[in-house]
Structure formats: structure tokens, C-alpha cells
Amino acid sequence: MQQQQPQKSNKATKGKYKITTLGRGGSDLTATAIGASLQVDEVTVWKDVNGILTTDPNIIPHAQTVPYVTFEEASELAQFGAKVLHPVAMQPCLKHNIPVRVRNSYQPTHSGTWIRQPPQQLNHGTNDDNRNNHNHNDDNDKLATAITYKRGISVLDIH
């Protein structure tokens, strides 16, 4: 059986323009970078899950949506195994204190997860206050945010 060669002529690749994919986290990083540069009130990233979950639903079927996490927690969860976000995708919004909401494109009425600064780190008395008033409970009493898993790696992070 003879293997067919791919077509070399394509309008999208003629001249100086090329099509590319963004890769893991690329669309999230693009959304947060654009949102930060436009100084929007919030950025929403759409996923196929109801936000950041308490654990991997493929391992624990009854995983629940975490309603609120800090930028630091979201980055740590992503770095240590949560696949919903890339670890650096939230950096542009963190830098400009713009909250990010992770929502489900298949269930758009679900509230999802808010990612923002902890209440004690907000710039009180500035316009940034309105960006972070999303009726979050004070999370100082929470024991854990979520549990992540990577095969062959054990990490205990205590604050």
C-alpha cells in the first residue's frame, strides 16, 4: 500500500502567515493576557468541567467544584497535577489583580470557580475592590483546597 503525501499548497500557509495551535494552557494564557492588557473587570475561561474540582474526577467520581481559590492555590494545583489550568496561565491577571472565573462550556449556568487574591490582600479603597466582590466566604478556616495526584511523586505542602 502506497502512503499518500500531504498537500503542500494551502491558502493558510502561503506567504508569511502560518496557522499554529496554542498548546496546553495557550488559550488560557492568551485570554488572561488580553484581559489584563484591556484591564477588564474579570476573565472567564471556558472548560469541559465545572471549574476547579476537589480532586481528579477520573479517580474520585464524586469530586466537587471548589467555589474559590487564590491565584497561588490555582497555580500550585496546576503545577502538582490538576489539569484544568496551566500553572502560568493566571499570571497576567494576578499581576493586575483581575479575577478569573473557570466555567463549564457544556453547563454554562454552573457558577464554576473564582480565582482571585485573598480578601486581606485586596487594595481597599481603589477601583480594584469592585473586581473582587464576588460574595466569597472568608476561607481562613478551610483545611484543604483540593487534592492533586501525580504518579511517582509525593509532596506535602503546609502553610
mmCIF file with all atom_site columns, C-alpha atoms in Angstrom:
data_model
loop_
_atom_site.group_PDB
_atom_site.id
_atom_site.type_symbol
_atom_site.label_atom_id
_atom_site.label_alt_id
_atom_site.label_comp_id
_atom_site.label_asym_id
_atom_site.label_entity_id
_atom_site.label_seq_id
_atom_site.pdbx_PDB_ins_code
_atom_site.Cartn_x
_atom_site.Cartn_y
_atom_site.Cartn_z
_atom_site.occupancy
_atom_site.B_iso_or_equiv
_atom_site.pdbx_formal_charge
_atom_site.auth_seq_id
_atom_site.auth_comp_id
_atom_site.auth_asym_id
_atom_site.auth_atom_id
_atom_site.pdbx_PDB_model_num
ATOM 1   C CA . MET A 1 1   ? 0.000   0.000  0.000  1.00 0.00 ? 1   MET A CA 1
ATOM 2   C CA . GLN A 1 2   ? 1.416   3.348  -1.037 1.00 0.00 ? 2   GLN A CA 1
ATOM 3   C CA . GLN A 1 3   ? 1.370   6.178  1.530  1.00 0.00 ? 3   GLN A CA 1
ATOM 4   C CA . GLN A 1 4   ? -0.133  9.468  0.328  1.00 0.00 ? 4   GLN A CA 1
ATOM 5   C CA . GLN A 1 5   ? 1.795   12.659 0.779  1.00 0.00 ? 5   GLN A CA 1
ATOM 6   C CA . PRO A 1 6   ? 0.010   15.601 2.444  1.00 0.00 ? 6   PRO A CA 1
ATOM 7   C CA . GLN A 1 7   ? -0.987  18.550 0.261  1.00 0.00 ? 7   GLN A CA 1
ATOM 8   C CA . LYS A 1 8   ? 1.730   21.197 0.270  1.00 0.00 ? 8   LYS A CA 1
ATOM 9   C CA . SER A 1 9   ? -0.323  24.022 -1.174 1.00 0.00 ? 9   SER A CA 1
ATOM 10  C CA . ASN A 1 10  ? -2.741  25.639 1.216  1.00 0.00 ? 10  ASN A CA 1
ATOM 11  C CA . LYS A 1 11  ? -4.006  29.222 1.343  1.00 0.00 ? 11  LYS A CA 1
ATOM 12  C CA . ALA A 1 12  ? -3.420  29.337 5.108  1.00 0.00 ? 12  ALA A CA 1
ATOM 13  C CA . THR A 1 13  ? 0.292   28.589 4.722  1.00 0.00 ? 13  THR A CA 1
ATOM 14  C CA . LYS A 1 14  ? 1.048   30.646 1.602  1.00 0.00 ? 14  LYS A CA 1
ATOM 15  C CA . GLY A 1 15  ? 3.100   33.750 2.113  1.00 0.00 ? 15  GLY A CA 1
ATOM 16  C CA . LYS A 1 16  ? 4.177   34.946 5.540  1.00 0.00 ? 16  LYS A CA 1
ATOM 17  C CA . TYR A 1 17  ? 1.138   33.756 7.576  1.00 0.00 ? 17  TYR A CA 1
ATOM 18  C CA . LYS A 1 18  ? 1.058   30.359 9.246  1.00 0.00 ? 18  LYS A CA 1
ATOM 19  C CA . ILE A 1 19  ? -1.570  28.633 11.366 1.00 0.00 ? 19  ILE A CA 1
ATOM 20  C CA . THR A 1 20  ? -0.486  27.180 14.686 1.00 0.00 ? 20  THR A CA 1
ATOM 21  C CA . THR A 1 21  ? -2.026  25.641 17.764 1.00 0.00 ? 21  THR A CA 1
ATOM 22  C CA . LEU A 1 22  ? -1.540  27.235 21.144 1.00 0.00 ? 22  LEU A CA 1
ATOM 23  C CA . GLY A 1 23  ? -0.739  24.054 23.090 1.00 0.00 ? 23  GLY A CA 1
ATOM 24  C CA . ARG A 1 24  ? -1.688  23.196 26.669 1.00 0.00 ? 24  ARG A CA 1
ATOM 25  C CA . GLY A 1 25  ? -2.666  26.360 28.519 1.00 0.00 ? 25  GLY A CA 1
ATOM 26  C CA . GLY A 1 26  ? -2.176  28.538 25.450 1.00 0.00 ? 26  GLY A CA 1
ATOM 27  C CA . SER A 1 27  ? -5.777  29.667 25.138 1.00 0.00 ? 27  SER A CA 1
ATOM 28  C CA . ASP A 1 28  ? -5.985  30.357 28.904 1.00 0.00 ? 28  ASP A CA 1
ATOM 29  C CA . LEU A 1 29  ? -2.785  32.390 28.821 1.00 0.00 ? 29  LEU A CA 1
ATOM 30  C CA . THR A 1 30  ? -3.996  34.262 25.743 1.00 0.00 ? 30  THR A CA 1
ATOM 31  C CA . ALA A 1 31  ? -7.321  35.078 27.429 1.00 0.00 ? 31  ALA A CA 1
ATOM 32  C CA . THR A 1 32  ? -5.692  36.303 30.631 1.00 0.00 ? 32  THR A CA 1
ATOM 33  C CA . ALA A 1 33  ? -3.048  38.308 28.742 1.00 0.00 ? 33  ALA A CA 1
ATOM 34  C CA . ILE A 1 34  ? -5.686  40.052 26.636 1.00 0.00 ? 34  ILE A CA 1
ATOM 35  C CA . GLY A 1 35  ? -7.899  40.608 29.685 1.00 0.00 ? 35  GLY A CA 1
ATOM 36  C CA . ALA A 1 36  ? -5.009  42.073 31.661 1.00 0.00 ? 36  ALA A CA 1
ATOM 37  C CA . SER A 1 37  ? -3.931  44.346 28.812 1.00 0.00 ? 37  SER A CA 1
ATOM 38  C CA . LEU A 1 38  ? -7.510  45.633 28.438 1.00 0.00 ? 38  LEU A CA 1
ATOM 39  C CA . GLN A 1 39  ? -7.906  45.944 32.234 1.00 0.00 ? 39  GLN A CA 1
ATOM 40  C CA . VAL A 1 40  ? -11.261 44.117 32.152 1.00 0.00 ? 40  VAL A CA 1
ATOM 41  C CA . ASP A 1 41  ? -13.283 43.520 35.328 1.00 0.00 ? 41  ASP A CA 1
ATOM 42  C CA . GLU A 1 42  ? -12.880 39.737 35.084 1.00 0.00 ? 42  GLU A CA 1
ATOM 43  C CA . VAL A 1 43  ? -11.737 36.995 32.705 1.00 0.00 ? 43  VAL A CA 1
ATOM 44  C CA . THR A 1 44  ? -13.727 33.809 32.119 1.00 0.00 ? 44  THR A CA 1
ATOM 45  C CA . VAL A 1 45  ? -12.003 30.701 30.810 1.00 0.00 ? 45  VAL A CA 1
ATOM 46  C CA . TRP A 1 46  ? -14.323 28.015 29.458 1.00 0.00 ? 46  TRP A CA 1
ATOM 47  C CA . LYS A 1 47  ? -13.517 24.353 30.089 1.00 0.00 ? 47  LYS A CA 1
ATOM 48  C CA . ASP A 1 48  ? -15.244 20.977 29.890 1.00 0.00 ? 48  ASP A CA 1
ATOM 49  C CA . VAL A 1 49  ? -15.547 20.708 33.700 1.00 0.00 ? 49  VAL A CA 1
ATOM 50  C CA . ASN A 1 50  ? -17.438 22.804 36.268 1.00 0.00 ? 50  ASN A CA 1
ATOM 51  C CA . GLY A 1 51  ? -14.344 24.708 37.403 1.00 0.00 ? 51  GLY A CA 1
ATOM 52  C CA . ILE A 1 52  ? -11.502 23.588 39.627 1.00 0.00 ? 52  ILE A CA 1
ATOM 53  C CA . LEU A 1 53  ? -12.502 20.367 41.352 1.00 0.00 ? 53  LEU A CA 1
ATOM 54  C CA . THR A 1 54  ? -11.568 18.996 44.776 1.00 0.00 ? 54  THR A CA 1
ATOM 55  C CA . THR A 1 55  ? -9.726  16.107 43.098 1.00 0.00 ? 55  THR A CA 1
ATOM 56  C CA . ASP A 1 56  ? -9.448  14.248 39.803 1.00 0.00 ? 56  ASP A CA 1
ATOM 57  C CA . PRO A 1 57  ? -12.971 13.041 38.910 1.00 0.00 ? 57  PRO A CA 1
ATOM 58  C CA . ASN A 1 58  ? -11.437 10.128 36.973 1.00 0.00 ? 58  ASN A CA 1
ATOM 59  C CA . ILE A 1 59  ? -10.080 8.813  40.284 1.00 0.00 ? 59  ILE A CA 1
ATOM 60  C CA . ILE A 1 60  ? -12.767 10.064 42.703 1.00 0.00 ? 60  ILE A CA 1
ATOM 61  C CA . PRO A 1 61  ? -16.116 10.236 40.857 1.00 0.00 ? 61  PRO A CA 1
ATOM 62  C CA . HIS A 1 62  ? -17.751 12.458 43.499 1.00 0.00 ? 62  HIS A CA 1
ATOM 63  C CA . ALA A 1 63  ? -15.267 15.328 43.169 1.00 0.00 ? 63  ALA A CA 1
ATOM 64  C CA . GLN A 1 64  ? -16.881 18.682 43.859 1.00 0.00 ? 64  GLN A CA 1
ATOM 65  C CA . THR A 1 65  ? -16.344 22.147 42.439 1.00 0.00 ? 65  THR A CA 1
ATOM 66  C CA . VAL A 1 66  ? -14.202 24.455 44.563 1.00 0.00 ? 66  VAL A CA 1
ATOM 67  C CA . PRO A 1 67  ? -16.056 27.803 44.531 1.00 0.00 ? 67  PRO A CA 1
ATOM 68  C CA . TYR A 1 68  ? -12.995 29.989 45.190 1.00 0.00 ? 68  TYR A CA 1
ATOM 69  C CA . VAL A 1 69  ? -9.196  29.642 45.154 1.00 0.00 ? 69  VAL A CA 1
ATOM 70  C CA . THR A 1 70  ? -6.383  32.163 45.300 1.00 0.00 ? 70  THR A CA 1
ATOM 71  C CA . PHE A 1 71  ? -4.043  32.688 42.352 1.00 0.00 ? 71  PHE A CA 1
ATOM 72  C CA . GLU A 1 72  ? -1.326  30.928 44.371 1.00 0.00 ? 72  GLU A CA 1
ATOM 73  C CA . GLU A 1 73  ? -3.556  27.917 45.080 1.00 0.00 ? 73  GLU A CA 1
ATOM 74  C CA . ALA A 1 74  ? -4.633  27.653 41.434 1.00 0.00 ? 74  ALA A CA 1
ATOM 75  C CA . SER A 1 75  ? -1.025  27.732 40.285 1.00 0.00 ? 75  SER A CA 1
ATOM 76  C CA . GLU A 1 76  ? 0.048   25.122 42.853 1.00 0.00 ? 76  GLU A CA 1
ATOM 77  C CA . LEU A 1 77  ? -2.855  22.829 41.986 1.00 0.00 ? 77  LEU A CA 1
ATOM 78  C CA . ALA A 1 78  ? -1.971  23.081 38.293 1.00 0.00 ? 78  ALA A CA 1
ATOM 79  C CA . GLN A 1 79  ? 1.723   22.533 38.951 1.00 0.00 ? 79  GLN A CA 1
ATOM 80  C CA . PHE A 1 80  ? 1.082   19.444 41.059 1.00 0.00 ? 80  PHE A CA 1
ATOM 81  C CA . GLY A 1 81  ? -1.337  17.658 38.774 1.00 0.00 ? 81  GLY A CA 1
ATOM 82  C CA . ALA A 1 82  ? -4.652  19.480 38.281 1.00 0.00 ? 82  ALA A CA 1
ATOM 83  C CA . LYS A 1 83  ? -5.118  19.558 34.519 1.00 0.00 ? 83  LYS A CA 1
ATOM 84  C CA . VAL A 1 84  ? -7.824  22.218 34.291 1.00 0.00 ? 84  VAL A CA 1
ATOM 85  C CA . LEU A 1 85  ? -5.284  25.090 34.038 1.00 0.00 ? 85  LEU A CA 1
ATOM 86  C CA . HIS A 1 86  ? -1.678  25.611 33.066 1.00 0.00 ? 86  HIS A CA 1
ATOM 87  C CA . PRO A 1 87  ? 0.458   26.776 36.055 1.00 0.00 ? 87  PRO A CA 1
ATOM 88  C CA . VAL A 1 88  ? 1.419   30.129 34.461 1.00 0.00 ? 88  VAL A CA 1
ATOM 89  C CA . ALA A 1 89  ? -1.886  30.922 32.746 1.00 0.00 ? 89  ALA A CA 1
ATOM 90  C CA . MET A 1 90  ? -3.139  33.131 35.598 1.00 0.00 ? 90  MET A CA 1
ATOM 91  C CA . GLN A 1 91  ? -0.006  35.292 35.893 1.00 0.00 ? 91  GLN A CA 1
ATOM 92  C CA . PRO A 1 92  ? -1.225  38.251 33.774 1.00 0.00 ? 92  PRO A CA 1
ATOM 93  C CA . CYS A 1 93  ? -4.413  38.564 35.832 1.00 0.00 ? 93  CYS A CA 1
ATOM 94  C CA . LEU A 1 94  ? -2.539  38.107 39.100 1.00 0.00 ? 94  LEU A CA 1
ATOM 95  C CA . LYS A 1 95  ? -0.224  40.974 38.151 1.00 0.00 ? 95  LYS A CA 1
ATOM 96  C CA . HIS A 1 96  ? -3.220  43.290 37.544 1.00 0.00 ? 96  HIS A CA 1
ATOM 97  C CA . ASN A 1 97  ? -5.467  41.850 40.276 1.00 0.00 ? 97  ASN A CA 1
ATOM 98  C CA . ILE A 1 98  ? -8.170  40.773 37.811 1.00 0.00 ? 98  ILE A CA 1
ATOM 99  C CA . PRO A 1 99  ? -10.261 37.809 38.980 1.00 0.00 ? 99  PRO A CA 1
ATOM 100 C CA . VAL A 1 100 ? -10.551 34.775 36.720 1.00 0.00 ? 100 VAL A CA 1
ATOM 101 C CA . ARG A 1 101 ? -13.586 32.533 36.548 1.00 0.00 ? 101 ARG A CA 1
ATOM 102 C CA . VAL A 1 102 ? -13.324 28.907 35.353 1.00 0.00 ? 102 VAL A CA 1
ATOM 103 C CA . ARG A 1 103 ? -16.642 27.738 33.904 1.00 0.00 ? 103 ARG A CA 1
ATOM 104 C CA . ASN A 1 104 ? -18.057 24.776 32.006 1.00 0.00 ? 104 ASN A CA 1
ATOM 105 C CA . SER A 1 105 ? -18.948 25.402 28.358 1.00 0.00 ? 105 SER A CA 1
ATOM 106 C CA . TYR A 1 106 ? -21.315 22.400 28.480 1.00 0.00 ? 106 TYR A CA 1
ATOM 107 C CA . GLN A 1 107 ? -23.090 23.684 31.620 1.00 0.00 ? 107 GLN A CA 1
ATOM 108 C CA . PRO A 1 108 ? -22.927 27.484 31.290 1.00 0.00 ? 108 PRO A CA 1
ATOM 109 C CA . THR A 1 109 ? -25.332 28.090 34.190 1.00 0.00 ? 109 THR A CA 1
ATOM 110 C CA . HIS A 1 110 ? -22.945 26.423 36.665 1.00 0.00 ? 110 HIS A CA 1
ATOM 111 C CA . SER A 1 111 ? -21.155 29.029 38.786 1.00 0.00 ? 111 SER A CA 1
ATOM 112 C CA . GLY A 1 112 ? -17.695 27.490 38.330 1.00 0.00 ? 112 GLY A CA 1
ATOM 113 C CA . THR A 1 113 ? -14.622 28.570 40.302 1.00 0.00 ? 113 THR A CA 1
ATOM 114 C CA . TRP A 1 114 ? -13.389 32.102 41.034 1.00 0.00 ? 114 TRP A CA 1
ATOM 115 C CA . ILE A 1 115 ? -9.620  32.647 41.137 1.00 0.00 ? 115 ILE A CA 1
ATOM 116 C CA . ARG A 1 116 ? -8.610  35.870 42.882 1.00 0.00 ? 116 ARG A CA 1
ATOM 117 C CA . GLN A 1 117 ? -6.490  37.431 45.602 1.00 0.00 ? 117 GLN A CA 1
ATOM 118 C CA . PRO A 1 118 ? -7.356  36.551 49.198 1.00 0.00 ? 118 PRO A CA 1
ATOM 119 C CA . PRO A 1 119 ? -9.553  39.241 50.825 1.00 0.00 ? 119 PRO A CA 1
ATOM 120 C CA . GLN A 1 120 ? -6.746  40.514 53.091 1.00 0.00 ? 120 GLN A CA 1
ATOM 121 C CA . GLN A 1 121 ? -4.539  41.249 50.036 1.00 0.00 ? 121 GLN A CA 1
ATOM 122 C CA . LEU A 1 122 ? -7.054  43.383 48.168 1.00 0.00 ? 122 LEU A CA 1
ATOM 123 C CA . ASN A 1 123 ? -6.295  47.058 47.565 1.00 0.00 ? 123 ASN A CA 1
ATOM 124 C CA . HIS A 1 124 ? -9.078  48.508 49.677 1.00 0.00 ? 124 HIS A CA 1
ATOM 125 C CA . GLY A 1 125 ? -10.289 51.938 48.635 1.00 0.00 ? 125 GLY A CA 1
ATOM 126 C CA . THR A 1 126 ? -9.367  51.520 44.967 1.00 0.00 ? 126 THR A CA 1
ATOM 127 C CA . ASN A 1 127 ? -11.284 50.606 41.853 1.00 0.00 ? 127 ASN A CA 1
ATOM 128 C CA . ASP A 1 128 ? -9.878  47.081 42.201 1.00 0.00 ? 128 ASP A CA 1
ATOM 129 C CA . ASP A 1 129 ? -12.347 46.464 45.052 1.00 0.00 ? 129 ASP A CA 1
ATOM 130 C CA . ASN A 1 130 ? -15.225 46.012 42.604 1.00 0.00 ? 130 ASN A CA 1
ATOM 131 C CA . ARG A 1 131 ? -13.320 43.334 40.736 1.00 0.00 ? 131 ARG A CA 1
ATOM 132 C CA . ASN A 1 132 ? -13.165 41.120 43.803 1.00 0.00 ? 132 ASN A CA 1
ATOM 133 C CA . ASN A 1 133 ? -16.631 41.495 45.319 1.00 0.00 ? 133 ASN A CA 1
ATOM 134 C CA . HIS A 1 134 ? -17.988 38.115 44.326 1.00 0.00 ? 134 HIS A CA 1
ATOM 135 C CA . ASN A 1 135 ? -19.536 37.171 47.672 1.00 0.00 ? 135 ASN A CA 1
ATOM 136 C CA . HIS A 1 136 ? -16.811 34.721 48.676 1.00 0.00 ? 136 HIS A CA 1
ATOM 137 C CA . ASN A 1 137 ? -16.713 33.456 52.218 1.00 0.00 ? 137 ASN A CA 1
ATOM 138 C CA . ASP A 1 138 ? -13.581 34.062 54.221 1.00 0.00 ? 138 ASP A CA 1
ATOM 139 C CA . ASP A 1 139 ? -11.587 30.888 53.609 1.00 0.00 ? 139 ASP A CA 1
ATOM 140 C CA . ASN A 1 140 ? -9.237  31.191 56.599 1.00 0.00 ? 140 ASN A CA 1
ATOM 141 C CA . ASP A 1 141 ? -10.908 28.170 58.231 1.00 0.00 ? 141 ASP A CA 1
ATOM 142 C CA . LYS A 1 142 ? -10.622 25.757 55.307 1.00 0.00 ? 142 LYS A CA 1
ATOM 143 C CA . LEU A 1 143 ? -8.456  22.728 55.971 1.00 0.00 ? 143 LEU A CA 1
ATOM 144 C CA . ALA A 1 144 ? -7.615  21.979 52.330 1.00 0.00 ? 144 ALA A CA 1
ATOM 145 C CA . THR A 1 145 ? -8.497  23.436 48.950 1.00 0.00 ? 145 THR A CA 1
ATOM 146 C CA . ALA A 1 146 ? -8.113  20.343 46.802 1.00 0.00 ? 146 ALA A CA 1
ATOM 147 C CA . ILE A 1 147 ? -6.040  17.211 46.355 1.00 0.00 ? 147 ILE A CA 1
ATOM 148 C CA . THR A 1 148 ? -3.914  16.572 43.278 1.00 0.00 ? 148 THR A CA 1
ATOM 149 C CA . TYR A 1 149 ? -2.093  13.469 42.165 1.00 0.00 ? 149 TYR A CA 1
ATOM 150 C CA . LYS A 1 150 ? 0.974   12.714 40.043 1.00 0.00 ? 150 LYS A CA 1
ATOM 151 C CA . ARG A 1 151 ? 2.203   9.138  39.740 1.00 0.00 ? 151 ARG A CA 1
ATOM 152 C CA . GLY A 1 152 ? 5.503   8.551  41.496 1.00 0.00 ? 152 GLY A CA 1
ATOM 153 C CA . ILE A 1 153 ? 5.590   11.928 43.241 1.00 0.00 ? 153 ILE A CA 1
ATOM 154 C CA . SER A 1 154 ? 4.721   12.693 46.854 1.00 0.00 ? 154 SER A CA 1
ATOM 155 C CA . VAL A 1 155 ? 4.560   16.309 48.017 1.00 0.00 ? 155 VAL A CA 1
ATOM 156 C CA . LEU A 1 156 ? 3.314   17.709 51.306 1.00 0.00 ? 156 LEU A CA 1
ATOM 157 C CA . ASP A 1 157 ? 2.866   21.484 51.219 1.00 0.00 ? 157 ASP A CA 1
ATOM 158 C CA . ILE A 1 158 ? 1.929   23.028 54.571 1.00 0.00 ? 158 ILE A CA 1
ATOM 159 C CA . HIS A 1 159 ? 1.424   26.750 55.066 1.00 0.00 ? 159 HIS A CA 1
#
